mmCIF file with all atom_site columns, C-alpha atoms in Angstrom:
data_model
loop_
_atom_site.group_PDB
_atom_site.id
_atom_site.type_symbol
_atom_site.label_atom_id
_atom_site.label_alt_id
_atom_site.label_comp_id
_atom_site.label_asym_id
_atom_site.label_entity_id
_atom_site.label_seq_id
_atom_site.pdbx_PDB_ins_code
_atom_site.Cartn_x
_atom_site.Cartn_y
_atom_site.Cartn_z
_atom_site.occupancy
_atom_site.B_iso_or_equiv
_atom_site.pdbx_formal_charge
_atom_site.auth_seq_id
_atom_site.auth_comp_id
_atom_site.auth_asym_id
_atom_site.auth_atom_id
_atom_site.pdbx_PDB_model_num
ATOM 1   C CA . MET A 1 1   ? 61.526 -85.116 259.238 1.00 0.00 ? 1   MET A CA 1
ATOM 2   C CA . PRO A 1 2   ? 61.238 -81.390 258.690 1.00 0.00 ? 2   PRO A CA 1
ATOM 3   C CA . PHE A 1 3   ? 59.986 -80.070 255.378 1.00 0.00 ? 3   PHE A CA 1
ATOM 4   C CA . ILE A 1 4   ? 61.009 -76.504 254.595 1.00 0.00 ? 4   ILE A CA 1
ATOM 5   C CA . MET A 1 5   ? 59.255 -74.528 251.877 1.00 0.00 ? 5   MET A CA 1
ATOM 6   C CA . CYS A 1 6   ? 60.605 -71.063 251.116 1.00 0.00 ? 6   CYS A CA 1
ATOM 7   C CA . TYR A 1 7   ? 58.472 -68.887 248.863 1.00 0.00 ? 7   TYR A CA 1
ATOM 8   C CA . THR A 1 8   ? 60.004 -65.625 247.688 1.00 0.00 ? 8   THR A CA 1
ATOM 9   C CA . ASN A 1 9   ? 59.656 -62.960 245.052 1.00 0.00 ? 9   ASN A CA 1
ATOM 10  C CA . LEU A 1 10  ? 63.422 -62.594 245.044 1.00 0.00 ? 10  LEU A CA 1
ATOM 11  C CA . SER A 1 11  ? 64.948 -63.851 241.825 1.00 0.00 ? 11  SER A CA 1
ATOM 12  C CA . ARG A 1 12  ? 67.167 -66.901 242.081 1.00 0.00 ? 12  ARG A CA 1
ATOM 13  C CA . ASP A 1 13  ? 70.288 -64.831 241.371 1.00 0.00 ? 13  ASP A CA 1
ATOM 14  C CA . LYS A 1 14  ? 69.431 -62.526 244.328 1.00 0.00 ? 14  LYS A CA 1
ATOM 15  C CA . LEU A 1 15  ? 69.378 -65.396 246.822 1.00 0.00 ? 15  LEU A CA 1
ATOM 16  C CA . PRO A 1 16  ? 72.590 -65.993 248.755 1.00 0.00 ? 16  PRO A CA 1
ATOM 17  C CA . GLN A 1 17  ? 74.850 -68.666 247.336 1.00 0.00 ? 17  GLN A CA 1
ATOM 18  C CA . ASN A 1 18  ? 74.109 -72.058 248.935 1.00 0.00 ? 18  ASN A CA 1
ATOM 19  C CA . PHE A 1 19  ? 70.882 -70.746 250.475 1.00 0.00 ? 19  PHE A CA 1
ATOM 20  C CA . VAL A 1 20  ? 69.231 -74.185 250.321 1.00 0.00 ? 20  VAL A CA 1
ATOM 21  C CA . GLU A 1 21  ? 72.043 -75.735 252.332 1.00 0.00 ? 21  GLU A CA 1
ATOM 22  C CA . TRP A 1 22  ? 72.217 -72.779 254.717 1.00 0.00 ? 22  TRP A CA 1
ATOM 23  C CA . ILE A 1 23  ? 68.497 -72.748 255.579 1.00 0.00 ? 23  ILE A CA 1
ATOM 24  C CA . SER A 1 24  ? 68.531 -76.542 255.940 1.00 0.00 ? 24  SER A CA 1
ATOM 25  C CA . GLU A 1 25  ? 71.404 -76.363 258.422 1.00 0.00 ? 25  GLU A CA 1
ATOM 26  C CA . LEU A 1 26  ? 69.737 -73.543 260.335 1.00 0.00 ? 26  LEU A CA 1
ATOM 27  C CA . VAL A 1 27  ? 66.477 -75.482 260.719 1.00 0.00 ? 27  VAL A CA 1
ATOM 28  C CA . SER A 1 28  ? 68.417 -78.609 261.672 1.00 0.00 ? 28  SER A CA 1
ATOM 29  C CA . GLN A 1 29  ? 70.205 -76.712 264.453 1.00 0.00 ? 29  GLN A CA 1
ATOM 30  C CA . VAL A 1 30  ? 67.225 -74.730 265.742 1.00 0.00 ? 30  VAL A CA 1
ATOM 31  C CA . LEU A 1 31  ? 64.840 -77.712 265.817 1.00 0.00 ? 31  LEU A CA 1
ATOM 32  C CA . ASP A 1 32  ? 67.556 -80.206 266.827 1.00 0.00 ? 32  ASP A CA 1
ATOM 33  C CA . LYS A 1 33  ? 66.763 -82.475 263.882 1.00 0.00 ? 33  LYS A CA 1
ATOM 34  C CA . PRO A 1 34  ? 69.363 -84.489 261.909 1.00 0.00 ? 34  PRO A CA 1
ATOM 35  C CA . MET A 1 35  ? 70.406 -83.011 258.554 1.00 0.00 ? 35  MET A CA 1
ATOM 36  C CA . GLU A 1 36  ? 69.727 -86.295 256.755 1.00 0.00 ? 36  GLU A CA 1
ATOM 37  C CA . ARG A 1 37  ? 66.036 -85.877 257.629 1.00 0.00 ? 37  ARG A CA 1
ATOM 38  C CA . ILE A 1 38  ? 65.694 -82.307 256.305 1.00 0.00 ? 38  ILE A CA 1
ATOM 39  C CA . ASN A 1 39  ? 63.759 -81.745 253.048 1.00 0.00 ? 39  ASN A CA 1
ATOM 40  C CA . THR A 1 40  ? 64.033 -78.263 251.554 1.00 0.00 ? 40  THR A CA 1
ATOM 41  C CA . THR A 1 41  ? 62.398 -76.541 248.611 1.00 0.00 ? 41  THR A CA 1
ATOM 42  C CA . VAL A 1 42  ? 63.078 -72.929 247.623 1.00 0.00 ? 42  VAL A CA 1
ATOM 43  C CA . MET A 1 43  ? 60.747 -71.268 245.145 1.00 0.00 ? 43  MET A CA 1
ATOM 44  C CA . PRO A 1 44  ? 62.155 -67.947 243.863 1.00 0.00 ? 44  PRO A CA 1
ATOM 45  C CA . ASP A 1 45  ? 60.590 -65.521 241.365 1.00 0.00 ? 45  ASP A CA 1
ATOM 46  C CA . MET A 1 46  ? 57.088 -65.869 242.805 1.00 0.00 ? 46  MET A CA 1
ATOM 47  C CA . MET A 1 47  ? 54.415 -63.219 242.502 1.00 0.00 ? 47  MET A CA 1
ATOM 48  C CA . MET A 1 48  ? 53.935 -62.144 246.124 1.00 0.00 ? 48  MET A CA 1
ATOM 49  C CA . MET A 1 49  ? 52.551 -59.345 248.237 1.00 0.00 ? 49  MET A CA 1
ATOM 50  C CA . ARG A 1 50  ? 53.123 -58.581 251.918 1.00 0.00 ? 50  ARG A CA 1
ATOM 51  C CA . LEU A 1 51  ? 52.095 -55.545 253.963 1.00 0.00 ? 51  LEU A CA 1
ATOM 52  C CA . GLY A 1 52  ? 50.350 -54.029 250.947 1.00 0.00 ? 52  GLY A CA 1
ATOM 53  C CA . ASN A 1 53  ? 53.261 -54.102 248.510 1.00 0.00 ? 53  ASN A CA 1
ATOM 54  C CA . SER A 1 54  ? 55.434 -56.428 246.439 1.00 0.00 ? 54  SER A CA 1
ATOM 55  C CA . ASP A 1 55  ? 58.795 -55.423 247.917 1.00 0.00 ? 55  ASP A CA 1
ATOM 56  C CA . PRO A 1 56  ? 61.182 -58.360 248.370 1.00 0.00 ? 56  PRO A CA 1
ATOM 57  C CA . THR A 1 57  ? 59.736 -60.842 250.845 1.00 0.00 ? 57  THR A CA 1
ATOM 58  C CA . MET A 1 58  ? 59.928 -64.489 251.901 1.00 0.00 ? 58  MET A CA 1
ATOM 59  C CA . ILE A 1 59  ? 57.443 -66.830 253.536 1.00 0.00 ? 59  ILE A CA 1
ATOM 60  C CA . ILE A 1 60  ? 59.003 -69.889 255.142 1.00 0.00 ? 60  ILE A CA 1
ATOM 61  C CA . GLN A 1 61  ? 56.821 -72.860 256.019 1.00 0.00 ? 61  GLN A CA 1
ATOM 62  C CA . ILE A 1 62  ? 58.352 -75.469 258.293 1.00 0.00 ? 62  ILE A CA 1
ATOM 63  C CA . HIS A 1 63  ? 56.537 -78.776 258.756 1.00 0.00 ? 63  HIS A CA 1
ATOM 64  C CA . SER A 1 64  ? 57.921 -81.074 261.441 1.00 0.00 ? 64  SER A CA 1
ATOM 65  C CA . ILE A 1 65  ? 57.085 -83.856 263.876 1.00 0.00 ? 65  ILE A CA 1
ATOM 66  C CA . GLY A 1 66  ? 56.930 -83.256 267.606 1.00 0.00 ? 66  GLY A CA 1
ATOM 67  C CA . VAL A 1 67  ? 58.569 -79.841 267.958 1.00 0.00 ? 67  VAL A CA 1
ATOM 68  C CA . PHE A 1 68  ? 55.965 -77.112 267.530 1.00 0.00 ? 68  PHE A CA 1
ATOM 69  C CA . ASP A 1 69  ? 53.857 -75.768 270.388 1.00 0.00 ? 69  ASP A CA 1
ATOM 70  C CA . ALA A 1 70  ? 52.998 -72.486 272.090 1.00 0.00 ? 70  ALA A CA 1
ATOM 71  C CA . GLU A 1 71  ? 55.885 -72.749 274.548 1.00 0.00 ? 71  GLU A CA 1
ATOM 72  C CA . ARG A 1 72  ? 58.710 -73.537 272.107 1.00 0.00 ? 72  ARG A CA 1
ATOM 73  C CA . ASN A 1 73  ? 57.669 -71.585 269.013 1.00 0.00 ? 73  ASN A CA 1
ATOM 74  C CA . PRO A 1 74  ? 58.717 -68.141 270.362 1.00 0.00 ? 74  PRO A CA 1
ATOM 75  C CA . THR A 1 75  ? 62.216 -69.507 271.039 1.00 0.00 ? 75  THR A CA 1
ATOM 76  C CA . TYR A 1 76  ? 62.443 -70.852 267.491 1.00 0.00 ? 76  TYR A CA 1
ATOM 77  C CA . THR A 1 77  ? 61.183 -67.557 266.087 1.00 0.00 ? 77  THR A CA 1
ATOM 78  C CA . ASP A 1 78  ? 63.848 -65.590 267.997 1.00 0.00 ? 78  ASP A CA 1
ATOM 79  C CA . LYS A 1 79  ? 66.612 -67.855 266.662 1.00 0.00 ? 79  LYS A CA 1
ATOM 80  C CA . PHE A 1 80  ? 65.344 -67.767 263.085 1.00 0.00 ? 80  PHE A CA 1
ATOM 81  C CA . PHE A 1 81  ? 64.952 -63.986 263.108 1.00 0.00 ? 81  PHE A CA 1
ATOM 82  C CA . LYS A 1 82  ? 68.510 -63.516 264.340 1.00 0.00 ? 82  LYS A CA 1
ATOM 83  C CA . ALA A 1 83  ? 69.745 -65.214 261.155 1.00 0.00 ? 83  ALA A CA 1
ATOM 84  C CA . ILE A 1 84  ? 67.282 -65.135 258.244 1.00 0.00 ? 84  ILE A CA 1
ATOM 85  C CA . PRO A 1 85  ? 66.663 -61.398 257.623 1.00 0.00 ? 85  PRO A CA 1
ATOM 86  C CA . GLU A 1 86  ? 70.396 -60.698 257.734 1.00 0.00 ? 86  GLU A CA 1
ATOM 87  C CA . LYS A 1 87  ? 71.206 -63.577 255.385 1.00 0.00 ? 87  LYS A CA 1
ATOM 88  C CA . LEU A 1 88  ? 68.568 -62.393 252.885 1.00 0.00 ? 88  LEU A CA 1
ATOM 89  C CA . ASN A 1 89  ? 69.338 -58.694 253.379 1.00 0.00 ? 89  ASN A CA 1
ATOM 90  C CA . LEU A 1 90  ? 65.636 -58.103 254.123 1.00 0.00 ? 90  LEU A CA 1
ATOM 91  C CA . PRO A 1 91  ? 63.934 -56.170 256.919 1.00 0.00 ? 91  PRO A CA 1
ATOM 92  C CA . ALA A 1 92  ? 62.526 -58.575 259.525 1.00 0.00 ? 92  ALA A CA 1
ATOM 93  C CA . ASN A 1 93  ? 58.954 -57.542 258.688 1.00 0.00 ? 93  ASN A CA 1
ATOM 94  C CA . ARG A 1 94  ? 59.466 -58.908 255.151 1.00 0.00 ? 94  ARG A CA 1
ATOM 95  C CA . VAL A 1 95  ? 59.997 -62.462 256.445 1.00 0.00 ? 95  VAL A CA 1
ATOM 96  C CA . VAL A 1 96  ? 57.173 -64.677 257.720 1.00 0.00 ? 96  VAL A CA 1
ATOM 97  C CA . LEU A 1 97  ? 57.596 -68.029 259.466 1.00 0.00 ? 97  LEU A CA 1
ATOM 98  C CA . HIS A 1 98  ? 54.712 -70.501 259.432 1.00 0.00 ? 98  HIS A CA 1
ATOM 99  C CA . TYR A 1 99  ? 55.026 -73.596 261.629 1.00 0.00 ? 99  TYR A CA 1
ATOM 100 C CA . PHE A 1 100 ? 53.112 -76.786 260.860 1.00 0.00 ? 100 PHE A CA 1
ATOM 101 C CA . PRO A 1 101 ? 53.048 -79.674 263.358 1.00 0.00 ? 101 PRO A CA 1
ATOM 102 C CA . VAL A 1 102 ? 52.980 -83.044 261.571 1.00 0.00 ? 102 VAL A CA 1
ATOM 103 C CA . ASP A 1 103 ? 51.826 -86.426 262.856 1.00 0.00 ? 103 ASP A CA 1
ATOM 104 C CA . LYS A 1 104 ? 54.310 -89.097 261.756 1.00 0.00 ? 104 LYS A CA 1
ATOM 105 C CA . THR A 1 105 ? 51.439 -91.324 260.598 1.00 0.00 ? 105 THR A CA 1
ATOM 106 C CA . MET A 1 106 ? 50.779 -88.743 257.877 1.00 0.00 ? 106 MET A CA 1
ATOM 107 C CA . LEU A 1 107 ? 54.150 -89.347 256.145 1.00 0.00 ? 107 LEU A CA 1
ATOM 108 C CA . GLY A 1 108 ? 55.087 -92.184 253.847 1.00 0.00 ? 108 GLY A CA 1
ATOM 109 C CA . VAL A 1 109 ? 58.868 -92.610 253.611 1.00 0.00 ? 109 VAL A CA 1
ATOM 110 C CA . VAL A 1 110 ? 61.441 -95.360 253.212 1.00 0.00 ? 110 VAL A CA 1
ATOM 111 C CA . PRO A 1 111 ? 62.772 -96.354 255.662 1.00 0.00 ? 111 PRO A CA 1
ATOM 112 C CA . PRO A 1 112 ? 59.635 -95.854 257.770 1.00 0.00 ? 112 PRO A CA 1
ATOM 113 C CA . LEU A 1 113 ? 59.808 -93.438 260.682 1.00 0.00 ? 113 LEU A CA 1
ATOM 114 C CA . SER A 1 114 ? 60.105 -95.149 264.051 1.00 0.00 ? 114 SER A CA 1
#
């Protein structure tokens, strides 16, 4: 049950059309998680700073069960960085990925996770 939170100082009209669907599909493919379990929030127009300036940037937090660890994370990062900076028309150093492992006992959903 991945949760994707995208924080950006890009205005909503500067985001690619269907970005919510696109990033959801990308995470689904990279993490091998079903689309019906993906939860995505995109927050444009935020006041943000990265690398000492407020040039366009995005921080993407991905919370998920059973997929994040030191061995697999570099593979995920490579796949995400082949797609995200190009889609957003941003230099790679303006995008940050933050992975959060989640224990399924910490989620309350209907139907319950098995």
